[in-house]
GROMACS .gro file of C-alpha atoms in nm:
model
  262
    1MET     CA    1  14.087  13.058   7.279
    2ALA     CA    2  13.830  13.122   7.590
    3SER     CA    3  13.580  13.212   7.377
    4THR     CA    4  13.616  12.858   7.196
    5LYS     CA    5  13.663  12.654   7.502
    6THR     CA    6  13.298  12.809   7.680
    7HIS     CA    7  13.178  12.741   7.270
    8ARG     CA    8  13.260  12.376   7.271
    9ARG     CA    9  13.070  12.296   7.640
   10HIS     CA   10  12.779  12.449   7.437
   11ASP     CA   11  12.781  12.244   7.228
   12TRP     CA   12  12.879  11.974   7.451
   13GLY     CA   13  12.578  12.098   7.682
   14GLU     CA   14  12.314  12.153   7.423
   15SER     CA   15  12.472  11.807   7.281
   16LEU     CA   16  12.372  11.594   7.635
   17ARG     CA   17  12.017  11.817   7.664
   18THR     CA   18  11.912  11.704   7.271
   19PHE     CA   19  12.021  11.347   7.348
   20SER     CA   20  11.795  11.373   7.728
   21VAL     CA   21  11.496  11.488   7.558
   22ALA     CA   22  11.524  11.190   7.280
   23LEU     CA   23  11.531  10.972   7.515
   24LEU     CA   24  11.287  11.027   7.735
   25MET     CA   25  11.032  11.074   7.434
   26ALA     CA   26  11.151  10.759   7.329
   27VAL     CA   27  11.072  10.603   7.681
   28ALA     CA   28  10.770  10.809   7.741
   29VAL     CA   29  10.642  10.649   7.347
   30ARG     CA   30  10.766  10.293   7.462
   31THR     CA   31  10.549  10.311   7.856
   32PHE     CA   32  10.278  10.509   7.743
   33LEU     CA   33  10.189  10.467   7.370
   34ILE     CA   34  10.338  10.133   7.158
   35GLN     CA   35  10.572   9.847   7.256
   36PRO     CA   36  10.752   9.609   7.059
   37PHE     CA   37  10.633   9.290   7.063
   38TRP     CA   38  10.829   8.995   6.893
   39ILE     CA   39  10.666   8.580   6.878
   40PRO     CA   40  10.873   8.368   6.992
   41SER     CA   41  10.616   8.046   6.925
   42GLY     CA   42  10.363   7.860   6.690
   43SER     CA   43  10.086   7.931   6.921
   44MET     CA   44   9.905   8.253   6.753
   45LYS     CA   45   9.891   8.045   6.395
   46GLU     CA   46   9.799   8.151   6.133
   47THR     CA   47   9.731   8.473   6.268
   48LEU     CA   48  10.023   8.481   6.422
   49LEU     CA   49  10.380   8.366   6.311
   50VAL     CA   50  10.733   8.274   6.461
   51GLY     CA   51  10.939   8.584   6.373
   52ASP     CA   52  10.640   8.818   6.353
   53PHE     CA   53  10.767   9.140   6.496
   54LEU     CA   54  10.449   9.351   6.628
   55PHE     CA   55  10.389   9.678   6.795
   56VAL     CA   56  10.148   9.664   7.069
   57ASN     CA   57   9.916   9.951   7.096
   58LYS     CA   58   9.928  10.050   7.515
   59PHE     CA   59   9.681  10.345   7.499
   60ALA     CA   60   9.403  10.031   7.379
   61TYR     CA   61   9.252   9.982   7.767
   62GLY     CA   62   9.475  10.258   7.996
   63TRP     CA   63   9.765  10.169   8.211
   64SER     CA   64   9.895  10.029   8.466
   65ARG     CA   65  10.213   9.885   8.630
   66TRP     CA   66  10.308   9.672   8.366
   67SER     CA   67  10.278   9.983   8.107
   68CYS     CA   68  10.633  10.033   8.261
   69PRO     CA   69  10.959   9.839   8.185
   70TRP     CA   70  10.966   9.579   8.501
   71GLY     CA   71  10.661   9.642   8.682
   72LEU     CA   72  10.789  10.042   8.758
   73CYS     CA   73  10.537  10.198   8.705
   74PRO     CA   74  10.371  10.312   9.045
   75ILE     CA   75  10.005  10.255   8.935
   76GLU     CA   76   9.737  10.060   9.153
   77GLY     CA   77   9.445   9.904   8.924
   78ARG     CA   78   9.457  10.076   8.569
   79LEU     CA   79   9.470  10.442   8.500
   80TRP     CA   80   9.182  10.491   8.261
   81GLY     CA   81   9.123  10.144   8.248
   82ALA     CA   82   8.886  10.058   7.889
   83LEU     CA   83   8.760   9.648   7.898
   84PRO     CA   84   8.850   9.494   7.667
   85GLU     CA   85   8.704   9.301   7.331
   86ARG     CA   86   8.635   8.982   7.260
   87GLY     CA   87   8.795   8.870   6.991
   88ASP     CA   88   9.060   9.135   7.049
   89ILE     CA   89   9.450   8.971   7.039
   90VAL     CA   90   9.586   9.142   7.368
   91VAL     CA   91   9.986   9.101   7.524
   92PHE     CA   92  10.016   9.104   7.872
   93ARG     CA   93  10.236   8.946   8.136
   94HIS     CA   94  10.202   8.659   8.312
   95PRO     CA   95  10.060   8.596   8.642
   96VAL     CA   96  10.358   8.440   8.808
   97THR     CA   97  10.644   8.413   8.529
   98GLY     CA   98  10.634   8.766   8.468
   99GLU     CA   99  10.730   8.686   8.077
  100ASP     CA  100  10.504   8.896   7.847
  101TYR     CA  101  10.253   8.649   7.651
  102VAL     CA  102   9.998   8.694   7.393
  103LYS     CA  103   9.688   8.477   7.356
  104ARG     CA  104   9.310   8.624   7.195
  105LEU     CA  105   9.087   8.717   7.470
  106ILE     CA  106   8.755   8.500   7.478
  107GLY     CA  107   8.612   8.576   7.807
  108LEU     CA  108   8.515   8.858   8.025
  109PRO     CA  109   8.459   8.840   8.381
  110GLY     CA  110   8.081   8.646   8.404
  111ASP     CA  111   8.136   8.459   8.102
  112ARG     CA  112   8.102   8.069   8.141
  113VAL     CA  113   8.407   7.974   7.891
  114ARG     CA  114   8.325   7.535   7.766
  115MET     CA  115   8.520   7.334   7.557
  116ARG     CA  116   8.368   7.012   7.337
  117ALA     CA  117   8.573   6.797   7.119
  118GLY     CA  118   8.782   7.116   7.043
  119HIS     CA  119   8.451   7.293   6.956
  120LEU     CA  120   8.504   7.700   7.166
  121GLN     CA  121   8.096   7.722   7.350
  122LEU     CA  122   8.052   8.062   7.519
  123ASN     CA  123   7.771   8.146   7.824
  124GLY     CA  124   7.631   7.799   7.712
  125GLN     CA  125   7.605   7.847   7.340
  126PRO     CA  126   7.856   7.708   7.096
  127VAL     CA  127   8.045   7.935   6.867
  128ASP     CA  128   8.041   7.902   6.451
  129GLN     CA  129   8.311   7.731   6.367
  130ARG     CA  130   8.335   7.647   6.049
  131PRO     CA  131   8.610   7.466   5.822
  132ALA     CA  132   8.822   7.628   5.598
  133GLY     CA  133   9.100   7.435   5.410
  134GLN     CA  134   9.423   7.380   5.570
  135PHE     CA  135   9.747   7.608   5.667
  136SER     CA  136  10.069   7.505   5.548
  137GLU     CA  137  10.375   7.608   5.608
  138PRO     CA  138  10.707   7.444   5.537
  139PHE     CA  139  10.895   7.206   5.755
  140LEU     CA  140  11.121   7.343   5.895
  141PRO     CA  141  11.297   7.482   6.185
  142GLN     CA  142  11.167   7.838   6.322
  143GLY     CA  143  11.265   8.176   6.523
  144SER     CA  144  11.519   8.141   6.770
  145THR     CA  145  11.467   7.874   6.934
  146GLY     CA  146  11.518   7.639   6.586
  147ALA     CA  147  11.195   7.413   6.692
  148VAL     CA  148  10.950   7.279   6.412
  149PRO     CA  149  10.634   7.289   6.337
  150ARG     CA  150  10.408   7.012   6.462
  151CYS     CA  151  10.157   6.880   6.134
  152ALA     CA  152   9.880   6.647   6.135
  153ASN     CA  153  10.053   6.468   5.842
  154ARG     CA  154  10.471   6.323   5.814
  155PRO     CA  155  10.644   6.547   5.588
  156ARG     CA  156  10.985   6.540   5.595
  157PRO     CA  157  11.241   6.815   5.647
  158GLY     CA  158  11.169   7.063   5.392
  159GLY     CA  159  10.833   6.975   5.322
  160GLU     CA  160  10.509   7.099   5.352
  161CYS     CA  161  10.391   7.093   5.633
  162ARG     CA  162   9.939   7.076   5.729
  163VAL     CA  163   9.727   7.170   5.974
  164ASP     CA  164   9.320   7.134   5.967
  165ARG     CA  165   9.205   7.546   5.945
  166SER     CA  166   8.845   7.664   6.046
  167VAL     CA  167   8.706   8.006   6.091
  168GLU     CA  168   8.536   8.071   6.402
  169THR     CA  169   8.281   8.339   6.457
  170LEU     CA  170   8.205   8.552   6.810
  171PRO     CA  171   7.886   8.647   6.917
  172ASN     CA  172   8.039   9.008   6.885
  173GLY     CA  173   8.099   8.895   6.510
  174VAL     CA  174   8.504   8.885   6.534
  175SER     CA  175   8.603   8.604   6.255
  176TYR     CA  176   8.944   8.450   6.249
  177ALA     CA  177   9.111   8.121   6.149
  178ILE     CA  178   9.168   7.854   6.428
  179LEU     CA  179   9.385   7.560   6.363
  180ASN     CA  180   9.301   7.224   6.528
  181LEU     CA  181   9.510   6.900   6.575
  182THR     CA  182   9.300   6.670   6.652
  183ASP     CA  183   8.993   6.722   6.888
  184TRP     CA  184   9.142   6.502   7.119
  185ALA     CA  185   9.383   6.670   7.251
  186ARG     CA  186   9.456   6.836   7.642
  187GLY     CA  187   9.219   7.103   7.658
  188ASP     CA  188   9.040   6.986   7.370
  189THR     CA  189   8.662   6.938   7.658
  190THR     CA  190   8.641   7.111   7.974
  191ASP     CA  191   8.425   7.169   8.224
  192ASP     CA  192   8.236   7.502   8.262
  193ILE     CA  193   8.514   7.769   8.329
  194VAL     CA  194   8.348   8.065   8.527
  195VAL     CA  195   8.549   8.368   8.429
  196PRO     CA  196   8.617   8.525   8.785
  197PRO     CA  197   8.579   8.966   8.813
  198GLY     CA  198   8.851   9.168   8.727
  199HIS     CA  199   9.009   8.858   8.530
  200VAL     CA  200   8.932   8.777   8.120
  201PHE     CA  201   8.997   8.484   7.958
  202VAL     CA  202   9.271   8.390   7.670
  203LEU     CA  203   9.282   8.137   7.381
  204GLY     CA  204   9.562   8.051   7.136
  205ASP     CA  205   9.487   8.023   6.825
  206ASN     CA  206   9.668   7.731   6.763
  207ARG     CA  207   9.402   7.515   6.933
  208ASP     CA  208   9.608   7.215   6.984
  209ASN     CA  209   9.956   7.373   7.032
  210SER     CA  210   9.897   7.701   7.314
  211LEU     CA  211   9.924   7.706   7.703
  212ASP     CA  212   9.613   7.911   7.799
  213SER     CA  213   9.348   7.952   8.048
  214ARG     CA  214   9.227   7.622   8.011
  215PHE     CA  215   9.477   7.565   8.152
  216ALA     CA  216   9.605   7.629   8.562
  217GLN     CA  217   9.929   7.743   8.614
  218ALA     CA  218  10.034   7.451   8.850
  219GLN     CA  219   9.976   7.252   8.471
  220GLY     CA  220  10.208   7.524   8.346
  221GLY     CA  221   9.948   7.808   8.136
  222VAL     CA  222   9.835   8.092   8.238
  223GLY     CA  223   9.527   8.038   8.385
  224PHE     CA  224   9.278   8.301   8.433
  225VAL     CA  225   9.498   8.714   8.380
  226PRO     CA  226   9.360   8.971   8.558
  227LEU     CA  227   9.334   9.289   8.362
  228GLU     CA  228   9.616   9.473   8.501
  229ASN     CA  229   9.782   9.267   8.348
  230LEU     CA  230   9.698   9.344   7.996
  231ILE     CA  231  10.001   9.560   7.830
  232GLY     CA  232   9.797   9.647   7.500
  233ARG     CA  233   9.640   9.550   7.225
  234ALA     CA  234   9.869   9.374   6.869
  235ASP     CA  235   9.728   9.536   6.583
  236ARG     CA  236   9.944   9.528   6.351
  237VAL     CA  237  10.294   9.335   6.214
  238LEU     CA  238  10.586   9.612   6.155
  239PHE     CA  239  10.817   9.268   5.935
  240SER     CA  240  10.812   8.952   5.955
  241SER     CA  241  11.196   8.709   5.937
  242ALA     CA  242  11.090   8.319   5.860
  243GLY     CA  243  11.474   8.286   6.001
  244SER     CA  244  11.626   8.248   6.393
  245SER     CA  245  11.665   8.611   6.377
  246LEU     CA  246  11.537   8.948   6.315
  247TRP     CA  247  11.802   9.075   6.164
  248ALA     CA  248  11.833   8.794   5.941
  249PHE     CA  249  11.668   9.089   5.641
  250TRP     CA  250  11.743   8.796   5.372
  251THR     CA  251  11.477   8.631   5.595
  252TRP     CA  252  11.142   8.866   5.615
  253ARG     CA  253  10.827   8.771   5.473
  254GLY     CA  254  10.779   9.051   5.269
  255ASP     CA  255  10.427   8.984   5.214
  256ARG     CA  256  10.400   9.076   5.608
  257PHE     CA  257  10.543   9.416   5.645
  258LEU     CA  258  10.248   9.650   5.847
  259HIS     CA  259  10.015   9.333   5.793
  260ALA     CA  260   9.691   9.458   5.950
  261VAL     CA  261   9.616   9.104   6.278
  262HIS     CA  262   9.240   9.086   6.350
   0.00000   0.00000   0.00000
């Protein structure tokens, strides 16, 4: 009888050790390698859609305090930090609200960024932008908030929502699609904005539906993003849901499984 109790205690102890090791490995992977991220808004359409579920590469830029949940890593600045590249899709911690955001990195420290009637200029030179048809999607509620997309036309519920589409190419050769409702929206024309040391400038691909570095934090934007607030680079969509929940598998978009983003 004593032998049986000892055996049971051994089994419980072994199970507890196995669970503890698995938990520590899961925490380590999420802290240092990858982090899941769900897209709640349309500011990065068409590159990222509402309901996309991403894995964020946290190794890309090294680690900061924000690499850990709730900013608990005791790290000053960045550990083994690497400067991001223009055109990277970055996930970062908002400098004021503490929320996680995803945008495209446009300006590095020292860059001069300017918008003129919806066209991007970088260091005094216009960035190549060419019309590329239209982006369309159903005019239906999206995501957990149930918000409907903004459209250039006026569709009925369930109809086709259309927005003008262009392809923008940065000086380093990175190309991506951007959406544009109008060339006279708030943020479509700015003065020269010089990115300060230790910060980056970010934009949403859905230009007229994005609060980004064009807007100061007091205006509801993100302003300049400190390098230490970068969490990682978004490289791939794991799966995507067109419904109100990630668990509504019948609304998953079949063409976005393991979809690479750039």
